mmCIF file of C-alpha atoms in Angstrom:
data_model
loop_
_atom_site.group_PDB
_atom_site.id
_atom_site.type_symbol
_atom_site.label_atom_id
_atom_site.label_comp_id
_atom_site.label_asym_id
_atom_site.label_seq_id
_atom_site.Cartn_x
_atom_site.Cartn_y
_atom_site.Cartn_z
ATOM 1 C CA UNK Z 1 -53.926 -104.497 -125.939
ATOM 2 C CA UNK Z 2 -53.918 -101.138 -124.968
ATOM 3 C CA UNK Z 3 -50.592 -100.552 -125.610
ATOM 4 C CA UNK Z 4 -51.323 -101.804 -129.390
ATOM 5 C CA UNK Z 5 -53.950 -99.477 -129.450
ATOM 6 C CA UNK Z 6 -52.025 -96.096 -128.010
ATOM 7 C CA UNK Z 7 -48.976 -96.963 -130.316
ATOM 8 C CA UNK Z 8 -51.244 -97.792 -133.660
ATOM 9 C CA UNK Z 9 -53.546 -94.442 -133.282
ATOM 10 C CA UNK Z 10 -50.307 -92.391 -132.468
ATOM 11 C CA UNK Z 11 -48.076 -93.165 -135.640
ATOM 12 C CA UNK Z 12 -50.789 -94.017 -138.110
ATOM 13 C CA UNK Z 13 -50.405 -90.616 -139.647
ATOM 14 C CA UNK Z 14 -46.798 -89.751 -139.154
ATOM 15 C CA UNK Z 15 -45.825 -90.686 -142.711
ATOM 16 C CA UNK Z 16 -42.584 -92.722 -143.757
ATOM 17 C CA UNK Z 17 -39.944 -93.079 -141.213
ATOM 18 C CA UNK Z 18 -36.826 -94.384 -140.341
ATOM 19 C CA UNK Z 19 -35.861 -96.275 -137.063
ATOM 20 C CA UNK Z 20 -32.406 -95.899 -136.119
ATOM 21 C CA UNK Z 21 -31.247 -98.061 -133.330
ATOM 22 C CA UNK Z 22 -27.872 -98.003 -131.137
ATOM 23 C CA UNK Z 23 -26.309 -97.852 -127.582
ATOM 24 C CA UNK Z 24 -28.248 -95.978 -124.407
ATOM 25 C CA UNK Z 25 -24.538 -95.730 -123.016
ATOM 26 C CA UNK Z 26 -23.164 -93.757 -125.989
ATOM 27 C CA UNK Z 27 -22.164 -90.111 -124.711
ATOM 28 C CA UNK Z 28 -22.538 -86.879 -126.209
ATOM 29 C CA UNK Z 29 -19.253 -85.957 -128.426
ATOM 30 C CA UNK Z 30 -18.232 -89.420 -129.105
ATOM 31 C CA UNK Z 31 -18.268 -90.251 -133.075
ATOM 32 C CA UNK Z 32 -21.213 -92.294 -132.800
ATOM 33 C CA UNK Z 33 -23.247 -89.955 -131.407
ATOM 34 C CA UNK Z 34 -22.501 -87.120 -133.887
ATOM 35 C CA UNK Z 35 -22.614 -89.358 -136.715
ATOM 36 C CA UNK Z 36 -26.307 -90.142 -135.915
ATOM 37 C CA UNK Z 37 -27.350 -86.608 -135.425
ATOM 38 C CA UNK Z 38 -25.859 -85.890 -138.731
ATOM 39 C CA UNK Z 39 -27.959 -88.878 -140.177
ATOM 40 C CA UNK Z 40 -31.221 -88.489 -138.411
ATOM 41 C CA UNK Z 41 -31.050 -84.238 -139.465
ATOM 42 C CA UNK Z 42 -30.260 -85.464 -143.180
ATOM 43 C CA UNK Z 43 -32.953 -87.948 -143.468
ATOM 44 C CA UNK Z 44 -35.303 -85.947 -141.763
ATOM 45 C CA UNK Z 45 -34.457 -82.915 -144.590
ATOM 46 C CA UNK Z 46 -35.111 -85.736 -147.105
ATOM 47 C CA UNK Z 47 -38.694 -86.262 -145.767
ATOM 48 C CA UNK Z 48 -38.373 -88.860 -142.882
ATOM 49 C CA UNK Z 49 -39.745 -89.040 -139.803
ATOM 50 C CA UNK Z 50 -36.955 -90.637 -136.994
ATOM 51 C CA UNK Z 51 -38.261 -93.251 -134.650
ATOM 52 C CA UNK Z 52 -36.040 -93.947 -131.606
ATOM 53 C CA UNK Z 53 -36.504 -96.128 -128.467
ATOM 54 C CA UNK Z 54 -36.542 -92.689 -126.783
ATOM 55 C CA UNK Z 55 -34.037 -92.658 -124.565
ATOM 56 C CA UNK Z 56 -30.230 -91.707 -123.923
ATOM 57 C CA UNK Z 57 -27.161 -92.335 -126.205
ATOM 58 C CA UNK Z 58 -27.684 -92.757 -129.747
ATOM 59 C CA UNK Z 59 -31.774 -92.658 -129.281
ATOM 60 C CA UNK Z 60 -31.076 -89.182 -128.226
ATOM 61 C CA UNK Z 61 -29.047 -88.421 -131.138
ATOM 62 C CA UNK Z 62 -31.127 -89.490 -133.142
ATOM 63 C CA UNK Z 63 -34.023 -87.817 -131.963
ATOM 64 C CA UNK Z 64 -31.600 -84.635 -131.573
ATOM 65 C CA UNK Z 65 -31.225 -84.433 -135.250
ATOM 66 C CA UNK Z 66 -34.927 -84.886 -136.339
ATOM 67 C CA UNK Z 67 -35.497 -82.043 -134.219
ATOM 68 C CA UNK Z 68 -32.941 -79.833 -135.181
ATOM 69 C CA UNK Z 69 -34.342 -80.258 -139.017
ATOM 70 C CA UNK Z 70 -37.833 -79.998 -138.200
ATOM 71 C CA UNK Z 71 -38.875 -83.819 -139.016
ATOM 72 C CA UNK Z 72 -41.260 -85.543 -136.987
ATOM 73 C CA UNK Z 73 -39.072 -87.171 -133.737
ATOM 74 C CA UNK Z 74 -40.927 -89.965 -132.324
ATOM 75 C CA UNK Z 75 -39.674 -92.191 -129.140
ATOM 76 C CA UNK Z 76 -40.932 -95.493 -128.031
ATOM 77 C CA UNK Z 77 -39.820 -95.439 -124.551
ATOM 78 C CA UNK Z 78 -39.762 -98.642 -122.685
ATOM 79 C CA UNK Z 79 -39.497 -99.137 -118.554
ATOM 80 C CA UNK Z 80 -36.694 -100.624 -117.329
ATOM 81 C CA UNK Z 81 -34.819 -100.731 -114.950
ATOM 82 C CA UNK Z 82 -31.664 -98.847 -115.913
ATOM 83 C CA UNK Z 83 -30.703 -96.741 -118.779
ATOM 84 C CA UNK Z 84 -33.930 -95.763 -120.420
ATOM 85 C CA UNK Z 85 -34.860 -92.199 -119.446
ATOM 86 C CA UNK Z 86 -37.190 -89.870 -122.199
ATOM 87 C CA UNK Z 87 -34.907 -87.778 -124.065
ATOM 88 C CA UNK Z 88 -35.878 -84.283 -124.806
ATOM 89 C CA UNK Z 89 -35.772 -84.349 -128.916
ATOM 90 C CA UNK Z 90 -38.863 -86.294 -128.668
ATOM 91 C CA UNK Z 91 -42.020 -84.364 -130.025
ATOM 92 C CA UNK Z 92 -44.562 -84.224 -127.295
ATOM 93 C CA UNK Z 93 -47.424 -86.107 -129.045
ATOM 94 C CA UNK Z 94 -45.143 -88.496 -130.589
ATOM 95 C CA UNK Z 95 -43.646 -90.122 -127.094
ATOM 96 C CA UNK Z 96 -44.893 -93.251 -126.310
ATOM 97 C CA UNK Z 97 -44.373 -95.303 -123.341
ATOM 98 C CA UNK Z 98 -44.390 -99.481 -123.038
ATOM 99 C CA UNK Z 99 -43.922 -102.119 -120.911
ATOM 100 C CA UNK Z 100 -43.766 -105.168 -123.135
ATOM 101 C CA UNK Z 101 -40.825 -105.257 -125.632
ATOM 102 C CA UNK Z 102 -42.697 -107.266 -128.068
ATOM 103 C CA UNK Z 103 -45.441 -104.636 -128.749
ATOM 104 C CA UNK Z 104 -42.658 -101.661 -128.737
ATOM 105 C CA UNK Z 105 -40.956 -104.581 -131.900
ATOM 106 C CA UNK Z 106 -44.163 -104.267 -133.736
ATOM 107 C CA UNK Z 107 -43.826 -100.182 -133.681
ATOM 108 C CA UNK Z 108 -40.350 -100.184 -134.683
ATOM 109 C CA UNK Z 109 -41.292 -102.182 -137.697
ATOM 110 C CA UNK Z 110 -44.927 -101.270 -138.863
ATOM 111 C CA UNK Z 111 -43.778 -97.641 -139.310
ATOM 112 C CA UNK Z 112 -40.343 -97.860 -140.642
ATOM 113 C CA UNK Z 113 -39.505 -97.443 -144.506
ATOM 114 C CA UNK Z 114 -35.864 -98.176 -143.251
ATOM 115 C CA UNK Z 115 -33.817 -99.404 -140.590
ATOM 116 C CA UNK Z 116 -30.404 -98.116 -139.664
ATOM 117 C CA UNK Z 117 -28.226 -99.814 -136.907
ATOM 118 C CA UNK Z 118 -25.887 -97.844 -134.851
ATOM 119 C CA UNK Z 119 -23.147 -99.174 -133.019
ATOM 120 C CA UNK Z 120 -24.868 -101.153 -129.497
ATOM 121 C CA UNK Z 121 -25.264 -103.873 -127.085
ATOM 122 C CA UNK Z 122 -27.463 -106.812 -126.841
ATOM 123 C CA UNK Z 123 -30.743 -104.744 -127.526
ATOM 124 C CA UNK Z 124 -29.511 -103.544 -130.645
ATOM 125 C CA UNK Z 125 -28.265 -107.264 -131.415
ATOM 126 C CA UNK Z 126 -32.282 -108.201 -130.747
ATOM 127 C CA UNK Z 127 -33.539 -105.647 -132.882
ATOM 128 C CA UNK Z 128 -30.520 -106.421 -135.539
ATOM 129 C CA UNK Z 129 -31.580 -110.076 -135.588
ATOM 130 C CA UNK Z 130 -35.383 -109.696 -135.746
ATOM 131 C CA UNK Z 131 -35.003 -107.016 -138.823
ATOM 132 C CA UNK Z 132 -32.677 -109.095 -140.715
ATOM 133 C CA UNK Z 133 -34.943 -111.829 -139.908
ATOM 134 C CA UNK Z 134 -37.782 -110.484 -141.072
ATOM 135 C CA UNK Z 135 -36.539 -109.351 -144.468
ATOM 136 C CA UNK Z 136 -35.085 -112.944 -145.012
ATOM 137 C CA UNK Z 137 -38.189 -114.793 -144.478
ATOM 138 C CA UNK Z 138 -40.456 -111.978 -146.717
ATOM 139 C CA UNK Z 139 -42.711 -111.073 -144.001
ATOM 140 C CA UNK Z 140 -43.010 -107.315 -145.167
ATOM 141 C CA UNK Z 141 -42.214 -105.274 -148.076
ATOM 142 C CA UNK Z 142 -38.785 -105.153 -149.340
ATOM 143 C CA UNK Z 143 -36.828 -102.404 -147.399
ATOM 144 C CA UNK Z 144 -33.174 -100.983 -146.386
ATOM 145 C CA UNK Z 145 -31.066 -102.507 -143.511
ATOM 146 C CA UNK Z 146 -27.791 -100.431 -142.791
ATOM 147 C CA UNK Z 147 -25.747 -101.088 -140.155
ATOM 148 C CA UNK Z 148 -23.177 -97.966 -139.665
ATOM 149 C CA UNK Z 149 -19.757 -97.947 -138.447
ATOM 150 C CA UNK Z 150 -17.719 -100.265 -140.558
ATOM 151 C CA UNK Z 151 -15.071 -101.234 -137.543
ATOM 152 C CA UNK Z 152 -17.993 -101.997 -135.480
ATOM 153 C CA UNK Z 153 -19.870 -104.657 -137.288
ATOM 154 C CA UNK Z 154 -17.250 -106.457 -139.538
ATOM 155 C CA UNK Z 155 -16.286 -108.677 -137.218
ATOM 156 C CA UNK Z 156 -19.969 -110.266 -137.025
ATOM 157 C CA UNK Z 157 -20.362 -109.894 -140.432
ATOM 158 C CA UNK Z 158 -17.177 -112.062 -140.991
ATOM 159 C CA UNK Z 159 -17.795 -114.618 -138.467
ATOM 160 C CA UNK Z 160 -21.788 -114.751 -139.583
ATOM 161 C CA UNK Z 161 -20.304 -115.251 -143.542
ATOM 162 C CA UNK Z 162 -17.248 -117.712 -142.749
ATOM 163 C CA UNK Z 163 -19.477 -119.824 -140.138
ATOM 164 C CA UNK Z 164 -22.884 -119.437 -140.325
ATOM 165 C CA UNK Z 165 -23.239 -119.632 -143.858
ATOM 166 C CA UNK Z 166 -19.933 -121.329 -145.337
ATOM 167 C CA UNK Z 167 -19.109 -123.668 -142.784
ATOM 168 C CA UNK Z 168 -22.470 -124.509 -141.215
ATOM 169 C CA UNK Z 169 -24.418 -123.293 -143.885
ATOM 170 C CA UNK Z 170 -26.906 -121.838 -141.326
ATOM 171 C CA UNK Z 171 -27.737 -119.091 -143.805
ATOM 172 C CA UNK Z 172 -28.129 -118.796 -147.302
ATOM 173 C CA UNK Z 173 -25.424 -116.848 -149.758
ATOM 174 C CA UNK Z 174 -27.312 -113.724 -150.330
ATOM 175 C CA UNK Z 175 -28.935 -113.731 -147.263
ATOM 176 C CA UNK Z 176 -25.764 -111.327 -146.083
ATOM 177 C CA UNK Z 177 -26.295 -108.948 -149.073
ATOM 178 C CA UNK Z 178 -29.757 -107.907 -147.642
ATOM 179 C CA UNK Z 179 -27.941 -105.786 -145.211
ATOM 180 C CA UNK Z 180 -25.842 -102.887 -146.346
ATOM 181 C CA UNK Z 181 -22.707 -101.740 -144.352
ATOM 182 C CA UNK Z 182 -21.822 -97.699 -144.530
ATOM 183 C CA UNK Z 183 -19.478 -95.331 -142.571
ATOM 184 C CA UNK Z 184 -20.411 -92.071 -143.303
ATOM 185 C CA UNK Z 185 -23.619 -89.816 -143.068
ATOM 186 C CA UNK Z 186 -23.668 -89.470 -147.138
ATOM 187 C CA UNK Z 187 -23.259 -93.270 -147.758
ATOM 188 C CA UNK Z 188 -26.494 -93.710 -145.844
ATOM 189 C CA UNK Z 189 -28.265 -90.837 -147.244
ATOM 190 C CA UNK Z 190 -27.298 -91.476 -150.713
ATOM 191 C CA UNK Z 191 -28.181 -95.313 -150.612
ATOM 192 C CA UNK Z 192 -31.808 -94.525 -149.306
ATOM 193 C CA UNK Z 193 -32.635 -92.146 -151.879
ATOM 194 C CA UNK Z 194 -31.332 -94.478 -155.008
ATOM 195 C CA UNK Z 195 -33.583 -97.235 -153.315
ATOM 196 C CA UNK Z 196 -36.579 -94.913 -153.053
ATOM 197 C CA UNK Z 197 -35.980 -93.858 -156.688
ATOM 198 C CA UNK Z 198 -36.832 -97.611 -157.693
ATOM 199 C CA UNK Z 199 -38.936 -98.563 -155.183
ATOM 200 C CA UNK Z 200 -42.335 -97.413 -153.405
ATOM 201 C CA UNK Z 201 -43.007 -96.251 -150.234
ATOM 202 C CA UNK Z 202 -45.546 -98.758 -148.951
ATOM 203 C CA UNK Z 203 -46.866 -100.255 -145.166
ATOM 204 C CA UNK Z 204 -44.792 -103.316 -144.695
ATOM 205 C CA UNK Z 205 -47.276 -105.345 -143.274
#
């Protein structure tokens, strides 16, 4: 409860933000990473805040390029074991630490007027899932799903269209078109701002 509590009074005012999601094992200078910085700084000049797990690899990037535009950086660190150390892009009031993944889920979410998934392992798979998820079955406001890095992802996206949905019919056909696929820094930048021109920025549950 009082991790609800901390993470509810501490991004009620931020404003609308983006989570952007990827690898803790991604190193500085590979693609990945510099793509993200470039994203995160661009959507932060277009008036986003960037919300990160707050640690290494692509959270750091991410937070890395909020900060280097000036937009609000926030991290939702988690303890573990491994891996997850603060990063230092994170603005000082906007770090947040939990121990229970499924209250850090509801941050991620609440506050995001966009969700952007980086290349990663299975904790970017969970968060992939429960986004996609949730816009399928309507339980918050319509809003953008990109998953980055073309190479990356088409091979789920093939085997999640030719079996899931064709052969086992598992999914819907449309279900798929909910999520948006993009390679470059201006694909992702561009695509947000035509949704925003048609639709409103609004809490999502």
């Amino acid at each position: 409860m009082a991790e609800f509590v901390q993470g509810f009074e501490a991004l009620a005012k931020i404003g609308p933000c983006i989570s952007i999601f990827g690898s803790a094992r991604t190193s500085q200078g590979h693609k990945y990473y510099d793509l993200t910085v470039e994203v995160a700084e661009r959507l932060s000049k277009e008036g986003f805040g960037i919300i990160t797990g707050g640690g290494p690899g692509i959270m750091e990037a991410a937070n890395k390029g909020a900060k280097q535009a000036g937009g609000a950086s926030v991290g939702l660190n988690i303890s573990l074991p491994f891996e997850q150390n603060n990063n230092q892009y994170i603005d000082i009031d906007k770090s947040i630490d939990f121990d229970y993944f499924f209250v850090r889920k509801i941050m991620f979410t609440k506050y995001a007027q966009g969700f952007i998934m980086m290349p990663g392992g299975w904790g970017t798979m969970d968060e992939f899932f429960e986004v996609a998820t949730l816009i399928q079955t309507r339980k918050f406001a319509k809003i953008p799903m990109i998953c980055v890095g073309k190479t990356y992802w088409q091979g789920l996206f093939a085997w999640m269209r030719e079996v899931m949905q064709d052969t086992e019919h598992n999914i819907s056909e449309g279900d798929l078109d909910l999520i948006k696929i993009a390679d470059t820094a201006d694909e992702v930048v561009d695509f947000l701002r035509e949704f925003y021109t048609h639709n409103k920025l609004q809490p999502n549950f």
